[in-house]
Short mmCIF file of C-alpha atoms and ligand atoms in Angstrom, two decimals:
data_model
loop_
_atom_site.label_atom_id
_atom_site.label_comp_id
_atom_site.label_asym_id
_atom_site.label_seq_id
_atom_site.Cartn_x
_atom_site.Cartn_y
_atom_site.Cartn_z
CA UNK A 29 117.02 91.87 75.46
CA UNK A 30 115.34 89.09 77.40
CA UNK A 31 111.90 89.92 78.77
CA UNK A 32 110.96 88.82 82.27
CA UNK A 33 107.32 89.09 83.33
CA UNK A 34 107.22 90.63 86.80
CA UNK A 35 103.83 90.38 88.47
CA UNK A 36 103.49 92.95 91.21
CA UNK A 37 106.26 95.02 89.63
CA UNK A 38 104.55 98.20 90.86
CA UNK A 39 104.80 97.07 94.48
CA UNK A 40 107.51 97.35 97.08
CA UNK A 41 109.58 94.24 96.39
CA UNK A 42 108.57 93.94 92.73
CA UNK A 43 109.75 97.46 91.88
CA UNK A 44 113.15 96.77 93.44
CA UNK A 45 113.29 93.50 91.50
CA UNK A 46 112.62 95.39 88.25
CA UNK A 47 115.57 97.66 88.97
CA UNK A 48 117.84 94.70 89.72
CA UNK A 49 116.70 92.93 86.54
CA UNK A 50 117.29 96.01 84.41
CA UNK A 51 120.76 96.39 85.95
CA UNK A 52 121.46 92.75 85.07
CA UNK A 53 120.52 93.35 81.41
CA UNK A 54 116.95 92.02 81.36
CA UNK A 55 113.76 93.89 80.42
CA UNK A 56 111.30 93.65 83.31
CA UNK A 57 107.70 93.76 82.10
CA UNK A 58 105.47 94.74 85.00
CA UNK A 59 102.03 93.15 85.25
CA UNK A 60 100.10 94.75 88.09
CA UNK A 61 96.47 95.57 88.87
CA UNK A 62 97.50 98.65 90.90
CA UNK A 63 95.30 97.60 93.83
CA UNK A 64 98.28 97.82 96.18
CA UNK A 65 100.95 98.93 93.70
CA UNK A 66 101.86 102.34 92.27
CA UNK A 67 102.31 103.12 88.61
CA UNK A 68 105.01 105.69 89.37
CA UNK A 69 107.11 102.85 90.82
CA UNK A 70 107.32 101.26 87.34
CA UNK A 71 110.51 102.87 86.08
CA UNK A 72 112.64 100.16 84.58
CA UNK A 73 110.57 98.60 81.80
CA UNK A 74 107.11 98.43 80.21
CA UNK A 75 103.92 98.42 82.25
CA UNK A 76 100.86 96.30 81.57
CA UNK A 77 97.91 96.83 83.86
CA UNK A 78 96.01 93.65 84.57
CA UNK A 79 94.69 91.28 87.18
CA UNK A 80 95.90 87.76 87.88
CA UNK A 81 92.29 86.61 87.72
CA UNK A 82 91.99 87.87 84.11
CA UNK A 83 93.26 84.94 82.05
CA UNK A 84 92.59 86.59 78.67
CA UNK A 85 94.68 89.61 79.68
CA UNK A 86 97.48 87.34 80.89
CA UNK A 87 97.46 85.40 77.60
CA UNK A 88 97.67 88.69 75.69
CA UNK A 89 100.69 89.85 77.71
CA UNK A 90 102.50 86.51 77.35
CA UNK A 91 101.89 86.60 73.57
CA UNK A 92 103.10 90.19 73.26
CA UNK A 93 106.35 89.90 75.25
CA UNK A 94 107.25 86.19 75.00
CA UNK A 95 108.94 86.35 78.41
CA UNK A 96 111.74 83.91 79.16
CA UNK A 97 110.62 83.65 82.79
CA UNK A 98 108.06 84.86 85.30
CA UNK A 99 108.89 86.49 88.62
CA UNK A 100 105.71 86.33 90.63
CA UNK A 101 105.41 88.90 93.42
CA UNK A 102 101.78 89.98 93.11
CA UNK A 103 99.90 88.95 96.23
CA UNK A 104 97.94 90.16 99.19
CA UNK A 105 100.36 89.93 102.10
CA UNK A 106 98.91 91.22 105.35
CA UNK A 107 98.71 88.73 108.19
CA UNK A 108 96.01 90.70 110.06
CA UNK A 109 93.77 90.99 107.00
CA UNK A 110 94.32 87.33 106.17
CA UNK A 111 92.78 86.40 109.52
CA UNK A 112 89.60 88.40 108.91
CA UNK A 113 89.26 88.03 105.12
CA UNK A 114 90.74 84.62 104.26
CA UNK A 115 88.58 84.33 101.13
CA UNK A 116 90.44 87.20 99.50
CA UNK A 117 93.75 85.40 100.13
CA UNK A 118 92.57 82.12 98.66
CA UNK A 119 90.99 83.84 95.67
CA UNK A 120 93.59 86.48 94.83
CA UNK A 121 96.70 84.58 95.85
CA UNK A 122 95.83 80.97 95.02
CA UNK A 123 93.31 81.23 92.18
CA UNK A 124 95.22 84.19 90.73
CA UNK A 125 98.52 82.30 90.84
CA UNK A 126 96.95 79.21 89.32
CA UNK A 127 95.73 81.36 86.42
CA UNK A 128 99.19 82.83 85.98
CA UNK A 129 100.88 79.43 86.12
CA UNK A 130 98.44 77.98 83.59
CA UNK A 131 98.97 80.96 81.28
CA UNK A 132 102.75 80.58 81.58
CA UNK A 133 102.62 76.89 80.72
CA UNK A 134 100.24 77.53 77.81
CA UNK A 135 102.67 80.15 76.47
CA UNK A 136 105.63 77.77 76.83
CA UNK A 137 107.24 79.96 79.51
CA UNK A 138 108.60 77.28 81.82
CA UNK A 139 110.90 79.20 84.19
CA UNK A 140 109.17 80.57 87.28
CA UNK A 141 110.53 82.45 90.29
CA UNK A 142 108.06 82.62 93.15
CA UNK A 143 107.97 84.81 96.22
CA UNK A 144 106.86 82.67 99.12
CA UNK A 145 107.21 83.37 102.81
CA UNK A 146 108.53 82.14 106.12
CA UNK A 147 104.89 82.48 107.27
CA UNK A 148 104.41 79.07 105.62
CA UNK A 149 106.40 77.53 108.50
CA UNK A 150 104.22 78.70 111.40
CA UNK A 151 105.42 78.46 115.01
CA UNK A 152 108.19 75.96 115.73
CA UNK A 153 109.64 76.35 119.21
CA UNK A 154 113.43 76.27 119.24
CA UNK A 155 113.60 74.67 115.83
CA UNK A 156 116.01 76.03 113.25
CA UNK A 157 113.89 77.01 110.25
CA UNK A 158 115.46 75.55 107.18
CA UNK A 159 113.87 74.59 103.89
CA UNK A 160 112.93 71.14 105.23
CA UNK A 161 111.03 72.43 108.26
CA UNK A 162 107.38 71.30 108.09
CA UNK A 163 105.10 74.03 106.76
CA UNK A 164 102.31 74.59 109.29
CA UNK A 165 101.08 78.14 108.61
CA UNK A 166 99.07 79.98 111.27
CA UNK A 167 97.21 82.26 108.88
CA UNK A 168 95.58 82.29 105.43
CA UNK A 169 98.44 84.35 104.02
CA UNK A 170 100.97 81.62 104.80
CA UNK A 171 98.50 78.91 103.82
CA UNK A 172 97.87 80.55 100.45
CA UNK A 173 101.60 80.73 99.71
CA UNK A 174 102.11 77.10 100.74
CA UNK A 175 99.29 76.08 98.37
CA UNK A 176 100.97 77.92 95.48
CA UNK A 177 104.21 76.08 96.22
CA UNK A 178 102.24 72.81 95.89
CA UNK A 179 100.75 73.96 92.58
CA UNK A 180 104.24 74.67 91.25
CA UNK A 181 105.40 71.17 92.18
CA UNK A 182 102.41 69.58 90.46
CA UNK A 183 102.97 71.68 87.35
CA UNK A 184 106.60 70.69 87.24
CA UNK A 185 105.66 67.02 87.35
CA UNK A 186 102.98 67.42 84.70
CA UNK A 187 104.31 70.18 82.46
CA UNK A 188 108.01 70.64 83.23
CA UNK A 189 107.57 74.04 84.92
CA UNK A 190 110.97 74.73 86.51
CA UNK A 191 110.73 76.92 89.57
CA UNK A 192 112.74 78.62 92.26
CA UNK A 193 110.78 79.31 95.43
CA UNK A 194 112.07 81.97 97.80
CA UNK A 195 110.70 81.92 101.34
CA UNK A 196 111.27 85.44 102.57
CA UNK A 197 111.76 86.44 106.12
CA UNK A 198 110.95 90.11 106.95
CA UNK A 199 111.82 92.52 104.17
CA UNK A 200 112.83 96.10 105.01
CA UNK A 201 114.90 98.99 103.65
CA UNK A 202 114.77 100.84 100.34
CA UNK A 203 116.82 101.42 97.22
CA UNK A 204 119.86 103.43 98.42
CA UNK A 205 119.63 105.58 95.23
CA UNK A 206 116.12 106.62 96.31
CA UNK A 207 114.45 105.54 93.05
CA UNK A 208 112.00 103.13 94.72
CA UNK A 209 111.04 102.30 98.29
CA UNK A 210 108.32 100.97 100.54
CA UNK A 211 104.86 102.50 100.42
CA UNK A 212 101.70 100.61 101.31
CA UNK A 213 98.17 101.89 101.77
CA UNK A 214 97.18 100.89 104.35
CA UNK A 215 100.59 100.43 105.93
CA UNK A 216 100.80 97.49 108.34
CA UNK A 217 104.54 96.76 108.51
CA UNK A 218 106.69 97.49 111.50
CA UNK A 219 109.53 99.58 110.04
CA UNK A 220 107.48 102.07 107.96
CA UNK A 221 104.91 102.43 110.75
CA UNK A 222 107.69 103.15 113.20
CA UNK A 223 109.28 105.76 110.93
CA UNK A 224 105.87 107.41 110.49
CA UNK A 225 105.46 107.53 114.27
CA UNK A 226 108.96 109.00 114.72
CA UNK A 227 108.10 111.66 112.16
CA UNK A 228 104.72 112.48 113.69
CA UNK A 229 102.98 111.37 110.48
CA UNK A 230 100.85 108.99 112.45
CA UNK A 231 100.07 108.11 116.03
CA UNK A 232 102.40 106.16 118.24
CA UNK A 233 103.38 102.67 117.16
CA UNK A 234 101.47 99.91 118.91
CA UNK A 235 103.68 97.00 119.93
CA UNK A 236 101.57 93.89 119.31
CA UNK A 237 102.05 91.85 122.47
CA UNK A 238 104.74 91.70 125.14
CA UNK A 239 103.83 88.29 126.52
CA UNK A 240 105.50 86.08 123.93
CA UNK A 241 108.03 83.50 125.05
CA UNK A 242 111.04 85.62 124.02
CA UNK A 243 113.62 87.44 126.16
CA UNK A 244 111.72 90.76 126.13
CA UNK A 245 108.29 89.30 125.40
CA UNK A 246 107.96 90.75 121.88
CA UNK A 247 108.01 88.80 118.62
CA UNK A 248 111.31 88.05 116.94
CA UNK A 249 111.84 88.39 113.19
CA UNK A 250 114.76 88.03 110.77
CA UNK A 251 115.02 91.23 108.70
CA UNK A 252 116.55 91.22 105.22
CA UNK A 253 117.23 94.24 103.01
CA UNK A 254 114.99 94.47 99.95
CA UNK A 255 118.02 95.03 97.66
CA UNK A 256 119.71 91.88 98.94
CA UNK A 257 116.45 90.01 98.54
CA UNK A 258 116.02 90.99 94.89
CA UNK A 259 119.67 90.21 94.16
CA UNK A 260 118.83 86.64 95.16
CA UNK A 261 116.00 86.66 92.62
CA UNK A 262 118.38 87.54 89.80
CA UNK A 263 120.62 84.69 90.96
CA UNK A 264 117.53 82.44 91.03
CA UNK A 265 116.78 83.38 87.45
CA UNK A 266 120.33 82.51 86.40
CA UNK A 267 119.98 79.23 88.31
CA UNK A 268 116.99 78.35 86.13
CA UNK A 269 118.75 79.55 82.97
CA UNK A 270 121.62 77.22 83.86
CA UNK A 271 119.10 74.38 84.11
CA UNK A 272 119.93 73.56 87.71
CA UNK A 273 116.40 72.37 88.49
CA UNK A 274 113.67 73.45 90.86
CA UNK A 275 114.76 74.49 94.33
CA UNK A 276 113.50 76.19 97.50
CA UNK A 277 115.60 78.81 99.27
CA UNK A 278 115.03 80.66 102.52
CA UNK A 279 116.02 84.32 102.32
CA UNK A 280 116.95 85.58 105.77
CA UNK A 281 120.14 86.56 107.53
CA UNK A 282 119.92 84.11 110.41
CA UNK A 283 119.81 86.92 112.99
CA UNK A 284 116.61 87.61 114.88
CA UNK A 285 115.52 90.93 116.38
CA UNK A 286 112.58 91.54 118.67
CA UNK A 287 110.13 94.38 118.08
CA UNK A 288 111.69 96.22 121.04
CA UNK A 289 115.17 95.76 119.55
CA UNK A 290 113.99 97.23 116.25
CA UNK A 291 112.65 100.21 118.17
CA UNK A 292 116.00 100.67 119.95
CA UNK A 293 117.95 100.49 116.68
CA UNK A 294 115.59 103.00 115.09
CA UNK A 295 116.16 105.45 117.92
CA UNK A 296 119.89 105.14 117.40
CA UNK A 297 119.76 105.48 113.59
CA UNK A 298 117.34 108.41 113.47
CA UNK A 299 118.47 110.03 116.69
CA UNK A 300 114.80 110.50 117.52
CA UNK A 301 112.41 109.07 120.09
CA UNK A 302 110.05 106.33 118.93
CA UNK A 303 106.59 107.01 120.36
CA UNK A 304 105.00 103.64 121.12
CA UNK A 305 102.45 101.96 123.33
CA UNK A 306 101.81 98.35 124.22
CA UNK A 307 98.82 96.60 122.71
CA UNK A 308 97.46 93.07 122.58
CA UNK A 309 98.85 90.35 120.33
CA UNK A 310 97.91 90.50 116.65
CA UNK A 311 96.06 87.34 115.66
CA UNK A 312 98.07 85.11 113.34
CA UNK A 313 101.53 86.29 114.47
CA UNK A 314 104.22 83.66 115.08
CA UNK A 315 106.50 84.05 118.11
CA UNK A 316 109.79 83.76 116.29
CA UNK A 317 110.71 83.48 112.62
CA UNK A 318 114.45 83.30 111.99
CA UNK A 319 116.10 81.50 109.11
CA UNK A 320 118.49 78.73 110.02
CA UNK A 321 119.51 78.05 106.45
CA UNK A 322 122.67 78.87 104.55
CA UNK A 323 121.48 77.22 101.33
CA UNK A 324 121.05 80.46 99.37
CA UNK A 325 124.60 81.49 100.19
CA UNK A 326 126.11 78.08 99.55
CA UNK A 327 124.24 77.17 96.37
CA UNK A 328 123.24 80.46 94.75
CA UNK A 329 126.30 82.38 95.88
CA UNK A 330 124.00 84.94 97.54
CA UNK A 331 125.86 87.42 99.69
CA UNK A 332 123.69 89.99 101.47
CA UNK A 333 125.40 93.39 101.57
CA UNK A 334 122.95 95.77 103.22
CA UNK A 335 121.07 93.53 105.64
CA UNK A 336 122.21 94.95 108.96
CA UNK A 337 119.34 96.47 110.92
CA UNK A 338 121.16 99.83 110.94
CA UNK A 339 121.51 99.96 107.14
CA UNK A 340 117.94 98.79 106.54
CA UNK A 341 116.52 101.42 108.86
CA UNK A 342 118.87 104.13 107.54
CA UNK A 343 117.87 103.40 103.90
CA UNK A 344 114.17 103.30 104.80
CA UNK A 345 114.53 106.54 106.80
CA UNK A 346 116.23 108.32 103.88
CA UNK A 347 113.45 107.22 101.53
CA UNK A 348 110.87 108.26 104.08
CA UNK A 349 112.40 111.68 104.57
CA UNK A 350 112.72 112.43 100.88
CA UNK A 351 109.01 113.09 100.64
CA UNK A 352 108.05 109.82 98.97
CA UNK A 353 105.60 109.38 101.78
CA UNK A 354 103.12 111.74 100.10
CA UNK A 355 101.35 110.15 97.16
N1 UDP B 26 104.35 94.74 114.70
C1 UDP B 26 104.01 95.53 115.78
N2 UDP B 26 103.27 96.67 115.55
C2 UDP B 26 102.87 97.04 114.30
C3 UDP B 26 103.23 96.23 113.20
C4 UDP B 26 103.97 95.08 113.43
O1 UDP B 26 104.34 95.24 116.91
O2 UDP B 26 102.18 98.07 114.18
C5 UDP B 26 105.13 93.52 114.93
C6 UDP B 26 104.39 92.26 114.47
O3 UDP B 26 103.60 91.74 115.52
C7 UDP B 26 105.58 91.35 114.12
C8 UDP B 26 106.66 92.31 113.65
O4 UDP B 26 106.29 93.60 114.15
O5 UDP B 26 106.04 90.71 115.27
C9 UDP B 26 106.78 92.40 112.15
O6 UDP B 26 105.48 92.60 111.62
P1 UDP B 26 105.24 93.01 110.12
O7 UDP B 26 103.76 93.26 109.95
O8 UDP B 26 106.16 94.11 109.73
O9 UDP B 26 105.69 91.74 109.29
P2 UDP B 26 105.19 90.20 109.37
O10 UDP B 26 106.08 89.55 110.40
O11 UDP B 26 103.75 90.20 109.72
O12 UDP B 26 105.46 89.69 108.00
#
């Protein structure tokens, strides 16, 4: 079996990726420091606890498993925190990724799949966001991811590191089999916070700003189901195995929904009221992030199957209700 090193495999997206890799016949080896991940989410392959900043530990893991590729999910990813603690983002995300990339090259592991973000684009009024849109991030989270993309390009030129970069739009939903799902501490993301509020597990949702230049004044995002997202990663891995070269792909559906529209859909799916109040804007938020690219579909053959808002909320709600909330 082919080993794939999955950093952040104990986290939300990484754990779903491990399941998809195992289903595709690979052995996902999770490397995670468990700062934001959960060991009980590592179900589909071996677990190695370690930090991206620990080069000796990384070298040990590369030597032990001889992975054919790296899938790099481990990162700090909260926009709000990135505004107040940018140093953590530059250190953990950029220095940590540089360590990982150097360890991969030293071990001769030259296939790299990287989880980047649409937050690297920043605000572009009425511009279709495709992979050629200038990257002008508004926060240290997006800036850190853009920097890692640059590192990958430099390492390809110097060391032949082939890479697929995925720029995610907003990821939601959960494994429909209920084996893994979304769970952050602290939680900052819209869908889980909203489900908590519906369930009375926390106070009302605060809508961050109603004065954006959008039809209802709230921010617009392009939501993609986590299972569809990780399917694209398996296709990205095959792309590298087939020696098709380094490439950037947006992963979004092309449909945007405002915060208020997500609330309305959640009411309909759960048949419950969504308690919410209106608050000020959250620093660092872009007005609208919607993918205008069809590259992943055209070139990778990616075909999202669960990325309607209804299905994403229904899958997340089922996960939420099955008691996985309590850890
Ligand atoms: N949002 C909100 N209230 C919350 C959390 C998020 O209104 O408690 C909004 C946020 O301003 C953004 C959208 O929901 O417009 C999605 O935010 P999230 O943090 O889920 O993802 P991000 O877009 O930051 O990656």
